[in-house]
XYZ file of C-alpha atoms in Angstrom:
737
model
C 38.832 7.351 -67.867
C 38.451 11.495 -67.162
C 39.306 13.362 -63.809
C 36.010 14.299 -63.301
C 34.276 11.328 -63.888
C 36.670 9.360 -61.446
C 35.601 11.945 -58.359
C 32.071 11.319 -59.870
C 32.452 7.585 -59.526
C 34.377 7.747 -56.113
C 31.345 10.008 -54.638
C 28.317 8.505 -55.695
C 30.055 4.706 -54.359
C 31.338 7.085 -50.612
C 27.225 8.229 -50.915
C 26.116 5.078 -51.499
C 28.204 3.228 -48.991
C 27.032 6.435 -46.353
C 23.326 4.824 -47.359
C 24.370 1.646 -46.650
C 25.766 2.120 -43.874
C 23.771 4.143 -41.756
C 20.346 2.022 -43.020
C 22.360 -1.612 -41.346
C 22.687 0.774 -37.972
C 18.702 1.946 -38.550
C 17.962 -1.333 -39.619
C 16.485 -2.388 -36.437
C 15.083 1.226 -35.167
C 11.529 0.311 -34.196
C 8.714 0.502 -32.212
C 8.670 -2.685 -30.342
C 5.116 -3.390 -28.092
C 6.586 -5.895 -25.379
C 4.110 -8.424 -23.664
C 4.821 -7.850 -19.922
C 4.121 -10.329 -17.661
C 6.450 -10.406 -14.318
C 6.011 -11.238 -10.735
C 3.223 -8.804 -9.862
C 1.563 -8.192 -13.219
C -2.024 -8.862 -11.898
C -3.278 -9.156 -15.374
C -3.727 -13.063 -16.239
C -2.287 -12.741 -19.951
C 0.904 -10.433 -20.499
C -0.096 -6.699 -20.641
C 1.333 -5.318 -24.446
C 3.421 -2.110 -24.029
C 5.473 -0.303 -26.435
C 8.738 0.711 -26.122
C 11.124 2.376 -28.657
C 14.003 0.408 -29.069
C 17.522 0.719 -31.897
C 19.657 -1.971 -31.357
C 22.176 0.666 -32.487
C 23.104 2.198 -29.287
C 25.043 -0.198 -28.387
C 27.344 0.426 -30.670
C 27.471 4.376 -30.200
C 27.481 3.712 -26.187
C 30.330 4.276 -23.726
C 29.795 2.140 -20.894
C 30.745 3.863 -18.318
C 27.746 6.679 -19.471
C 24.610 5.758 -18.823
C 22.475 4.937 -21.555
C 18.692 5.909 -20.774
C 17.520 3.042 -24.299
C 19.680 0.204 -22.417
C 18.128 1.269 -19.401
C 14.774 1.358 -20.331
C 15.049 -2.276 -22.524
C 16.927 -3.882 -19.437
C 14.269 -2.606 -17.129
C 11.849 -3.916 -19.536
C 13.477 -7.740 -19.505
C 14.484 -7.746 -16.279
C 11.104 -7.860 -15.259
C 9.546 -10.068 -18.032
C 12.280 -12.449 -16.421
C 10.040 -13.192 -13.708
C 7.519 -15.892 -16.046
C 7.435 -19.526 -16.182
C 9.977 -20.247 -18.389
C 10.166 -23.808 -17.507
C 6.457 -24.463 -17.538
C 5.870 -23.093 -20.811
C 9.395 -22.801 -22.662
C 7.901 -22.340 -26.224
C 5.116 -20.030 -25.615
C 6.762 -17.899 -22.818
C 6.910 -13.631 -22.757
C 10.786 -14.409 -22.118
C 10.806 -16.465 -25.674
C 8.566 -14.058 -26.928
C 10.587 -10.713 -26.494
C 13.925 -12.287 -27.149
C 12.567 -13.071 -30.898
C 10.662 -9.481 -30.913
C 14.454 -8.532 -30.371
C 15.576 -10.210 -33.693
C 17.397 -12.885 -31.134
C 16.917 -16.350 -32.434
C 15.094 -19.135 -30.763
C 18.323 -21.708 -30.741
C 20.696 -19.119 -30.256
C 19.047 -18.972 -26.535
C 20.336 -20.701 -23.617
C 17.034 -21.075 -20.329
C 18.363 -22.138 -17.378
C 14.703 -21.596 -15.376
C 14.617 -26.154 -14.102
C 16.231 -25.114 -10.486
C 17.052 -28.193 -8.185
C 16.944 -26.654 -4.744
C 17.544 -30.444 -3.675
C 21.369 -30.145 -5.362
C 23.452 -30.904 -2.433
C 26.250 -28.877 -4.024
C 24.597 -25.520 -5.490
C 21.219 -26.275 -2.715
C 19.110 -22.693 -2.892
C 22.031 -21.387 -3.659
C 20.577 -20.860 -7.254
C 18.870 -18.440 -10.204
C 17.270 -18.555 -13.280
C 19.028 -16.770 -15.964
C 18.804 -16.467 -19.598
C 21.807 -16.190 -21.999
C 21.233 -15.034 -26.026
C 23.218 -13.909 -28.624
C 22.785 -11.969 -32.242
C 25.069 -11.019 -34.838
C 24.888 -7.112 -35.421
C 26.587 -4.780 -37.823
C 28.904 -2.499 -37.166
C 31.781 -0.696 -39.105
C 34.197 -2.888 -38.326
C 32.191 -6.000 -39.792
C 29.711 -8.196 -37.815
C 29.714 -8.588 -34.234
C 27.648 -10.247 -31.618
C 25.908 -9.673 -28.925
C 25.013 -11.197 -26.137
C 22.248 -10.431 -23.057
C 22.630 -11.877 -19.528
C 18.966 -12.055 -17.667
C 19.170 -12.356 -14.727
C 15.631 -13.674 -12.711
C 15.070 -12.183 -9.437
C 13.457 -13.907 -6.301
C 10.619 -15.907 -6.760
C 8.128 -16.845 -4.227
C 10.127 -19.168 -3.073
C 11.626 -19.651 0.500
C 14.669 -21.374 -0.796
C 16.286 -18.757 -3.306
C 15.084 -16.123 -0.300
C 17.324 -18.315 2.069
C 20.412 -18.029 -0.457
C 19.395 -13.323 0.332
C 20.237 -14.067 3.996
C 23.335 -15.305 3.522
C 25.720 -13.388 4.035
C 28.442 -16.050 5.716
C 26.535 -18.765 6.747
C 29.021 -21.690 6.287
C 31.455 -19.527 9.332
C 29.091 -16.784 10.292
C 31.593 -14.240 10.580
C 33.173 -11.186 9.166
C 32.931 -11.657 4.990
C 33.752 -9.146 2.750
C 31.512 -10.429 0.335
C 27.961 -11.551 0.401
C 28.288 -15.411 0.670
C 25.131 -15.790 -0.820
C 25.368 -14.170 -4.036
C 29.071 -15.241 -4.603
C 27.954 -18.968 -4.323
C 24.786 -18.460 -7.769
C 27.669 -16.149 -9.728
C 30.077 -18.893 -9.021
C 27.703 -20.979 -11.235
C 25.953 -18.764 -12.807
C 29.480 -17.232 -14.522
C 31.405 -21.054 -15.472
C 27.508 -21.657 -17.339
C 28.396 -18.761 -19.046
C 31.623 -19.340 -20.285
C 30.902 -22.400 -21.778
C 27.857 -20.854 -23.333
C 30.497 -18.611 -25.201
C 32.903 -21.664 -26.174
C 30.036 -23.257 -27.132
C 29.303 -21.052 -29.501
C 32.040 -19.449 -30.593
C 31.463 -15.897 -29.416
C 34.404 -13.586 -28.823
C 34.929 -12.937 -25.588
C 37.641 -9.418 -26.548
C 35.086 -8.352 -29.538
C 31.234 -8.567 -28.161
C 27.997 -6.655 -27.223
C 27.852 -7.796 -23.781
C 24.515 -6.492 -21.206
C 23.748 -8.386 -17.392
C 20.558 -6.924 -16.121
C 18.376 -8.437 -13.309
C 15.629 -6.859 -10.360
C 16.413 -7.402 -7.008
C 18.296 -10.905 -6.238
C 19.402 -10.691 -9.979
C 20.404 -6.857 -9.762
C 22.061 -8.384 -7.167
C 23.983 -10.732 -9.227
C 24.496 -8.631 -11.917
C 26.014 -6.431 -9.721
C 28.550 -8.884 -8.225
C 28.659 -10.643 -11.400
C 30.421 -7.551 -13.565
C 32.610 -7.247 -11.046
C 33.904 -10.380 -10.973
C 34.245 -10.288 -14.960
C 36.010 -7.215 -15.041
C 38.528 -8.262 -12.339
C 39.389 -11.898 -13.958
C 40.161 -10.339 -17.399
C 38.628 -13.814 -19.492
C 35.541 -11.427 -21.145
C 38.223 -7.643 -21.982
C 35.708 -6.583 -24.514
C 35.603 -2.499 -23.384
C 32.141 -2.994 -24.558
C 30.300 -4.694 -21.293
C 26.896 -2.861 -20.081
C 25.764 -3.923 -16.518
C 22.448 -2.426 -15.557
C 20.617 -3.782 -12.403
C 17.566 -2.547 -10.819
C 16.858 -2.947 -6.677
C 19.691 -4.107 -5.841
C 20.859 -5.437 -2.324
C 24.550 -4.679 -1.179
C 26.968 -7.488 -2.336
C 30.248 -6.437 -0.309
C 32.154 -5.137 1.915
C 35.876 -4.419 0.155
C 37.020 -1.191 -0.683
C 37.345 -1.484 -3.933
C 33.758 -1.603 -4.839
C 34.102 2.309 -4.965
C 36.820 2.227 -8.015
C 35.992 4.056 -11.536
C 37.554 1.244 -13.299
C 33.487 0.124 -12.423
C 32.511 2.934 -13.661
C 30.481 0.792 -16.706
C 27.814 -0.756 -13.634
C 24.320 1.335 -13.493
C 22.070 0.366 -10.540
C 19.570 2.336 -10.332
C 17.626 2.244 -6.480
C 13.798 3.673 -5.105
C 15.316 5.221 -2.091
C 11.255 4.079 -0.870
C 12.715 0.900 -1.568
C 14.146 -0.982 1.581
C 15.801 -3.665 -0.236
C 18.784 -1.578 -1.859
C 20.281 -0.748 1.587
C 20.636 -4.495 3.023
C 22.322 -6.152 4.055
C 23.192 -2.151 6.202
C 25.892 0.340 5.221
C 26.059 1.770 8.851
C 28.359 1.458 12.082
C 30.542 -1.856 11.946
C 28.190 -2.618 9.144
C 29.930 -1.819 5.524
C 28.323 -3.264 2.493
C 28.049 -1.399 -0.536
C 27.086 -2.429 -4.331
C 29.742 -1.945 -7.407
C 29.718 1.036 -9.701
C 27.333 3.579 -9.947
C 23.298 4.959 -8.419
C 20.813 6.667 -9.239
C 18.351 7.183 -6.989
C 15.151 7.397 -8.496
C 12.809 10.798 -8.297
C 10.378 10.631 -5.406
C 8.096 13.257 -2.970
C 11.845 13.938 -0.913
C 13.947 14.459 -3.632
C 12.610 16.101 -5.913
C 9.970 19.595 -6.410
C 6.951 18.306 -4.408
C 4.147 19.999 -6.715
C 6.466 18.244 -9.955
C 5.965 15.236 -8.269
C 2.341 15.264 -8.209
C 1.327 16.834 -10.883
C 3.384 15.601 -13.831
C 5.826 13.166 -12.623
C 3.181 10.023 -10.686
C 0.860 10.997 -12.825
C 2.960 9.672 -16.033
C 4.530 6.806 -14.430
C 1.393 5.588 -12.921
C -0.385 5.016 -16.304
C 2.365 1.965 -16.736
C 2.010 0.866 -13.647
C -2.219 0.780 -13.922
C -1.515 -1.100 -16.689
C -0.044 -3.554 -14.893
C -1.449 -4.198 -11.434
C -4.932 -2.706 -11.980
C -4.667 0.295 -9.127
C -2.843 3.021 -8.558
C 0.903 3.112 -7.563
C 1.080 3.590 -3.995
C 4.441 5.655 -3.296
C 5.447 6.537 1.400
C 6.460 10.261 0.536
C 8.655 9.692 3.486
C 11.879 9.271 0.988
C 14.149 7.316 2.710
C 13.800 7.989 5.895
C 12.105 4.295 7.155
C 14.974 2.460 5.748
C 17.669 4.721 7.068
C 16.011 4.089 10.708
C 15.778 0.085 9.841
C 20.011 0.106 9.286
C 20.163 2.253 12.513
C 17.963 -0.074 14.383
C 19.672 -3.279 13.115
C 23.581 -1.888 13.208
C 22.951 -0.992 16.662
C 20.838 -3.926 17.771
C 23.094 -6.566 16.159
C 26.675 -4.830 15.858
C 28.599 -7.339 13.293
C 28.013 -9.971 11.163
C 28.626 -12.496 14.469
C 25.623 -11.091 16.467
C 23.135 -11.781 12.593
C 23.291 -15.249 13.821
C 24.305 -15.525 17.197
C 21.437 -12.629 18.761
C 19.383 -14.737 16.605
C 18.129 -12.539 13.629
C 19.263 -14.845 11.364
C 16.679 -17.825 12.780
C 13.521 -15.770 12.809
C 14.118 -14.237 9.857
C 14.397 -17.982 8.010
C 11.668 -19.453 10.006
C 9.665 -16.171 8.626
C 10.276 -17.264 5.204
C 9.297 -20.799 4.982
C 6.281 -19.502 6.748
C 5.947 -17.166 3.342
C 6.867 -19.312 0.790
C 6.625 -22.763 0.054
C 10.628 -24.280 0.432
C 10.626 -25.860 -3.248
C 12.641 -29.393 -1.792
C 9.849 -30.528 0.001
C 6.825 -29.331 -2.416
C 4.454 -32.271 -3.263
C 4.852 -32.677 -7.087
C 1.759 -31.267 -9.173
C -0.679 -33.606 -10.444
C -1.082 -34.445 -14.222
C -4.227 -31.533 -15.329
C -7.398 -33.515 -16.501
C -7.452 -33.212 -19.879
C -11.839 -33.565 -19.649
C -11.465 -31.179 -16.399
C -13.572 -27.828 -17.917
C -11.378 -24.982 -19.161
C -11.629 -21.718 -18.371
C -13.574 -19.885 -21.158
C -11.839 -17.144 -23.020
C -13.987 -14.176 -21.474
C -13.131 -15.564 -17.589
C -9.430 -15.412 -18.793
C -9.560 -11.822 -19.538
C -11.463 -11.501 -16.680
C -8.723 -8.958 -14.255
C -9.102 -7.617 -11.209
C -6.613 -5.805 -8.806
C -5.800 -8.265 -5.803
C -7.637 -7.654 -3.135
C -5.471 -7.480 0.212
C -6.826 -9.806 2.745
C -6.564 -8.979 6.388
C -6.294 -11.427 9.520
C -8.710 -10.986 12.099
C -5.725 -9.894 14.697
C -5.327 -7.133 12.501
C -8.565 -5.620 11.487
C -8.766 -3.057 14.787
C -5.493 -2.450 13.563
C -6.791 -1.114 10.093
C -10.427 0.195 11.571
C -7.436 2.427 13.893
C -5.312 3.056 10.803
C -8.077 3.732 8.446
C -9.989 6.529 11.136
C -6.745 8.452 11.324
C -4.817 8.530 7.612
C -6.953 9.145 4.502
C -4.778 7.079 2.730
C -5.126 4.175 5.222
C -4.396 0.444 6.011
C -4.804 -0.616 2.670
C -2.437 2.020 1.122
C 0.411 1.450 3.539
C -0.009 -2.213 2.276
C 0.507 -1.584 -1.240
C 3.199 0.698 -0.751
C 4.866 -1.613 1.062
C 4.516 -3.840 -2.480
C 5.296 -1.121 -4.956
C 8.414 0.165 -3.635
C 10.093 -2.901 -4.363
C 8.097 -4.183 -7.045
C 9.973 -4.538 -10.399
C 6.855 -3.173 -11.820
C 7.705 0.104 -10.163
C 11.160 0.751 -11.731
C 10.174 -0.654 -15.681
C 7.063 2.409 -14.708
C 9.243 5.311 -13.861
C 11.519 3.820 -16.676
C 9.570 4.114 -19.577
C 7.779 7.112 -18.132
C 10.873 9.726 -17.663
C 13.562 11.080 -19.630
C 16.867 10.443 -18.238
C 16.969 14.131 -17.112
C 13.462 13.611 -15.064
C 14.364 10.355 -14.154
C 17.189 10.816 -11.665
C 17.648 12.959 -8.218
C 20.682 13.510 -5.528
C 19.955 15.878 -3.332
C 19.371 14.121 0.322
C 17.624 14.550 3.339
C 18.447 14.887 7.044
C 17.555 14.101 10.371
C 17.557 15.377 13.798
C 18.015 12.701 16.871
C 16.781 15.075 19.621
C 17.006 13.773 23.540
C 14.459 14.513 26.291
C 10.893 14.582 26.699
C 10.662 17.478 24.411
C 6.876 18.631 23.645
C 6.991 19.798 19.879
C 5.468 20.535 17.168
C 6.229 20.732 13.302
C 4.364 22.125 10.942
C 4.306 23.683 7.809
C 3.621 27.511 6.545
C 0.712 27.114 6.394
C -0.333 26.128 9.882
C -0.359 22.529 9.078
C 0.086 20.536 11.791
C 2.126 17.220 10.854
C 3.502 15.416 13.780
C 3.493 16.238 17.485
C 4.568 14.414 20.766
C 4.125 14.859 24.304
C 6.258 14.379 26.741
C 8.740 13.117 24.627
C 6.338 10.608 23.170
C 5.217 10.635 19.925
C 1.502 11.030 19.179
C 1.622 8.324 16.025
C -1.770 9.630 14.690
C -0.594 12.822 14.134
C 1.730 12.146 11.695
C 1.636 13.358 7.955
C 4.317 12.791 5.151
C 6.313 14.112 4.279
C 8.017 14.144 7.884
C 9.167 10.997 8.882
C 9.423 10.187 13.031
C 11.087 7.122 14.659
C 11.100 7.214 18.719
C 14.099 5.463 20.483
C 14.802 4.875 23.882
C 14.926 8.571 25.457
C 15.273 10.102 22.351
C 12.986 10.763 18.953
C 14.461 11.187 15.194
C 12.837 13.613 12.986
C 13.624 13.254 9.127
C 12.808 16.239 6.421
C 12.798 16.300 2.649
C 15.391 19.293 1.684
C 12.946 20.117 -0.758
C 10.925 21.473 1.119
C 11.133 23.827 4.466
C 9.601 23.353 8.008
C 8.702 24.427 11.264
C 9.337 23.460 14.359
C 8.734 24.603 18.057
C 9.737 23.047 21.276
C 8.267 23.810 23.958
C 8.729 22.257 27.972
C 6.520 23.249 30.109
C 8.965 22.502 34.043
C 9.883 24.888 36.078
C 13.439 24.748 35.616
C 15.037 24.850 32.178
C 15.363 20.962 30.620
C 18.605 20.123 28.532
C 17.697 18.950 25.733
C 20.220 17.662 23.208
C 20.790 17.160 19.292
C 22.336 16.330 16.572
C 21.973 16.232 13.168
C 22.143 13.472 10.617
C 23.057 14.579 6.883
C 22.228 11.616 4.311
C 22.702 11.556 0.343
C 19.678 10.895 -2.046
C 20.271 6.786 -1.002
C 19.365 6.878 2.287
C 23.320 6.610 3.709
C 24.567 8.095 6.364
C 27.549 10.647 5.396
C 27.795 12.625 8.101
C 27.128 13.575 11.842
C 27.119 17.314 13.140
C 28.030 17.318 17.229
C 25.741 17.072 19.731
C 24.649 20.881 20.601
C 21.285 21.172 23.508
C 18.639 23.106 23.916
C 17.062 24.650 27.484
C 13.040 24.830 27.175
C 11.564 25.976 30.025
C 7.836 26.667 31.379
C 8.953 30.570 30.127
C 11.262 29.975 27.231
C 10.212 27.683 24.044
C 12.525 27.279 20.999
C 11.575 26.912 17.563
C 13.774 27.007 14.181
C 13.254 25.747 10.317
C 14.505 22.583 9.522
C 14.588 20.540 6.234
C 15.665 22.979 3.494
C 18.268 24.833 6.119
C 19.632 21.592 7.964
C 20.220 19.909 4.939
C 23.918 20.898 4.958
C 24.133 23.390 8.553
C 25.879 21.596 11.716
C 23.875 23.583 13.744
C 20.438 25.194 14.037
C 19.687 29.077 13.752
C 16.572 28.752 16.672
C 15.193 31.611 18.408
C 13.803 31.589 21.772
C 9.826 33.004 22.765
C 9.075 33.507 25.793
C 5.867 32.279 27.438
C 4.135 35.105 26.120
C 5.358 34.674 22.323
C 5.053 30.804 22.617
C 1.511 30.174 23.849
C -0.284 31.140 20.589
C 1.572 27.688 18.695
C 1.714 26.283 22.830
C -2.225 26.500 22.993
C -2.967 26.325 18.685
C -0.764 22.615 18.103
C -1.789 21.104 21.669
C 1.518 21.246 23.184
C 0.967 22.011 27.025
C 0.158 18.386 29.285
C -1.175 20.031 31.597
C -4.576 20.771 29.581
C -4.891 17.605 28.270
C -7.038 14.862 29.864
C -6.035 11.806 31.182
C -7.140 8.623 32.516
C -4.524 7.348 34.993
C -5.032 3.409 36.381
C -2.969 3.726 39.958
C -1.236 0.961 42.436
C 0.252 1.801 45.083
C 1.455 -0.016 48.604
C 2.103 2.035 51.802
C 4.569 1.178 54.838
C 1.881 -0.802 56.949
C 0.413 -2.864 54.574
C -1.776 -0.578 53.109
C -2.712 -1.752 48.970
C -4.455 0.231 46.997
C -5.948 0.574 43.315
C -7.575 3.509 41.758
C -7.624 6.054 39.197
C -6.705 9.571 38.583
C -9.643 11.160 35.988
C -8.614 14.993 34.612
C -5.553 16.418 33.595
C -2.371 17.556 34.940
C -3.500 21.227 35.953
C -6.416 19.815 38.218
C -7.807 16.242 38.440
C -9.661 13.889 40.461
C -8.698 10.500 41.937
C -10.456 7.390 43.872
C -8.428 4.598 45.467
C -9.556 1.619 47.263
C -7.722 0.820 50.569
C -7.512 -3.022 51.808
C -4.998 -3.148 55.046
C -6.781 -6.810 56.377
C -9.552 -8.109 56.802
C -11.000 -6.186 59.172
C -9.917 -2.825 57.615
C -10.645 -0.835 54.564
C -11.798 2.017 52.614
C -12.141 4.598 50.227
C -9.740 7.726 50.171
C -11.383 10.375 47.312
C -8.833 13.408 46.596
C -7.673 16.327 43.920
C -4.430 17.313 43.315
C -1.881 19.540 40.598
C 1.018 18.270 39.292
C 4.050 20.145 38.127
C 7.082 19.744 35.746
C 10.159 19.646 37.990
C 12.684 18.408 35.245
C 12.130 16.757 31.826
C 10.589 13.160 33.036
C 10.198 14.300 37.081
C 6.536 15.399 37.848
C 5.560 16.720 41.166
C 2.469 15.897 42.192
C 0.022 17.306 46.246
C -2.573 16.337 46.460
C -5.410 15.888 49.481
C -8.119 12.802 50.018
C -10.519 12.728 51.704
C -10.241 8.544 53.340
C -12.878 6.504 54.528
C -12.967 3.441 56.368
C -14.430 0.863 57.822
C -12.887 -1.389 61.268
C -14.361 -4.398 62.585
C -13.064 -4.049 66.358
C -14.918 -6.142 68.995
C -17.406 -7.921 65.953
C -18.243 -3.969 65.364
C -17.956 -2.367 62.199
C -16.638 1.001 62.903
C -16.266 4.126 60.115
C -14.346 7.160 60.607
C -13.520 9.728 57.601
C -9.364 10.643 57.983
C -8.107 13.966 56.497
C -5.175 13.304 53.852
C -2.458 14.966 52.365
C 0.416 13.195 49.883
C 2.952 14.714 48.139
C 5.214 12.351 45.567
C 8.064 12.320 43.189
C 7.544 10.325 39.970
C 9.627 9.939 36.978
C 7.850 8.840 33.947
C 9.742 6.743 31.627
C 7.418 5.727 28.683
C 4.075 7.958 27.795
C 2.000 6.824 29.944
C 3.783 4.753 32.968
C 5.234 6.512 35.766
C 6.440 5.720 38.973
C 6.454 7.395 41.886
C 7.155 7.590 45.485
C 5.329 9.429 48.096
C 5.378 10.817 51.720
C 1.883 10.389 52.899
C 0.529 12.873 55.981
C -2.994 11.118 58.059
C -4.119 13.102 60.205
C -5.314 11.856 63.415
C -7.715 14.152 65.287
C -8.771 12.538 68.190
C -12.080 11.885 69.509
C -12.941 11.694 66.002
C -10.675 9.305 63.748
C -8.826 7.132 66.630
C -10.504 3.550 65.325
C -8.403 4.366 61.760
C -5.336 4.540 63.463
C -5.792 1.254 66.527
C -3.291 -1.335 65.741
C -6.059 -3.120 64.382
C -6.552 -0.756 61.394
C -3.496 -0.319 60.597
C 0.406 -0.789 61.344
C 2.896 2.513 61.676
C 7.002 2.635 61.250
C 6.960 5.972 61.968
C 5.956 8.485 65.177
C 3.387 10.491 64.945
C 3.425 14.298 65.022
C 1.811 16.289 67.674
C 0.316 19.795 66.256
C -1.918 20.563 68.990
C -4.029 19.012 71.907
C -6.421 17.494 69.948
C -4.466 17.233 66.063
C -1.431 14.889 65.153
C -0.066 13.811 61.551
C 1.027 10.472 60.897
C 3.415 10.199 58.472
C 3.636 7.236 56.165
C 6.200 6.650 52.523
C 3.991 5.308 49.664
C 5.272 3.889 46.455
C 3.455 2.928 43.614
C 3.052 3.674 39.584
C 0.305 4.855 37.385
C -0.555 3.700 34.001
């Protein structure tokens, strides 16, 4: 055989081999239409969702490098895993999905028939499935193994396990007890599955995934499998969605767990619990990637491009629009702030009753499967729904309890989005359908963001307005009290005792003016807190101060300007410069109309009830006085209020007091001029408490009966002004609401 012929044969053989190899790798590359029916899908039948899939991506991928194809498939299966496999073992959507991916029914292991009355496992259980198939690689036939763990179902039992940080000791632990116990069951079952099916632990491809509780178990189990080194394959892929935190160990951030990818929505509260703040140091293993939202990406791109594309998928699944909070991780960070402040550690979490109250709430919200009565068998002669009835899908109606209807009316009156939107947003932030829709709608380069945010914590009773460059009011605070119905996205605001927290995304800039119409400068302390894209506190600046008063206001820019800075570059505005802004945003409390009921007690056993009507700059007061069965009266007056400093107020008032006194079986009528000077402290939005010096004018021969021992009891000597006029001083304490 000639040399040329040999080369020709070798070349043809090589080309054929390459063709066959490529054909083998691409043999499974196709578009698969999955029957999607998870926990929240609103349709009675599964929704067909098409997705491109090529299993050769496992062969080409490196676990420590994010792979969007594998992540999409993981989100799809994590969503579908919520179906009732145990009720339809031969026809359920999870089985159909496995078969569409080429898994044979006999190679799938189900663990969905859970018995929460098991004395060993109790509530620390989860539903999951294992499946394996052969795939062709350049090194020959290998096994591809899937482990998909279901999230928390609508029953109290597994929710109780989610709350079980350390139920057995009620002391600090390094790993979440409920998750760890459940992982022990899954791990033993998984090792058994691998052994029974002769699956090589060192030379196979593994995918582990789940949503919510399933994500936490997948995250923790991935770290355990690595640490135990029973599975030594370097092709272990772990993708989780909305995973809670699982461990306080320092090693969670070790690069060796880089094969674990945690995908979270920063508007979702679940990935932030247990919290990571103060004495609580809970984290996840591996890498965390955060989905784009209105806070961490260009807002116009989000509104005009990302959201509509995502919403197309979401509407197919829930028959309504997706409802984002558009407040990023702000309210989740506030929940962590309050929880870790009130409950300083895990001991307090148990002993101060939070765990107990949460457990009761879950039992009220969801059924306890261990106490559930068996379902009655179906009557064969019962009328079955028609095909038309089965396909009649409607979005789920939100039922509002009677006691919440006034709140709904108030919210709907002030906010365009309304009460129903807020309820839907609370559902959508964590729904697996939300995560799946985002994963399918956006490419990897579009889907994730790394842009964090900032919060400014301001102490003191300031008047404040936040507005955008177009002058639109986004938030107003009066005397340190947030006007909740003035709040507009994307600004976040949270009232705390004697301070307020303002949240700003770093993708926009906002204008803030601080004003205080006090006679002397009011000291307002502030700190800037910096957060990462997931809402974790990174750093806090040292405390600095503002000093606004009636002749000086403060203005600064927040958002982009405060994201990385520890101080505010503010400008001081004179009274004349600030006046247009103060007027436009109604920051001068002196001109706000108020209706304030009053109750007071004056030495001499005089009780008064009444009300103040008007603005602090000028108001009227009417009080009903009661001294005894023999003396009572009515006082009417006018007054003016000054802010001295912060929450300290000064009032000057004049009254005409009309009294009726019974003397010798006769009712005597008198008019008593009165002056009142009072100091008040206003710790809350409305209520303030005052101490007043009261001066009644005694005019000899005019109102003597009003100063008789029958009419009043005096603790202080009168002060003679002239031959006819004396001043009778006294002290009064009271409150206005």
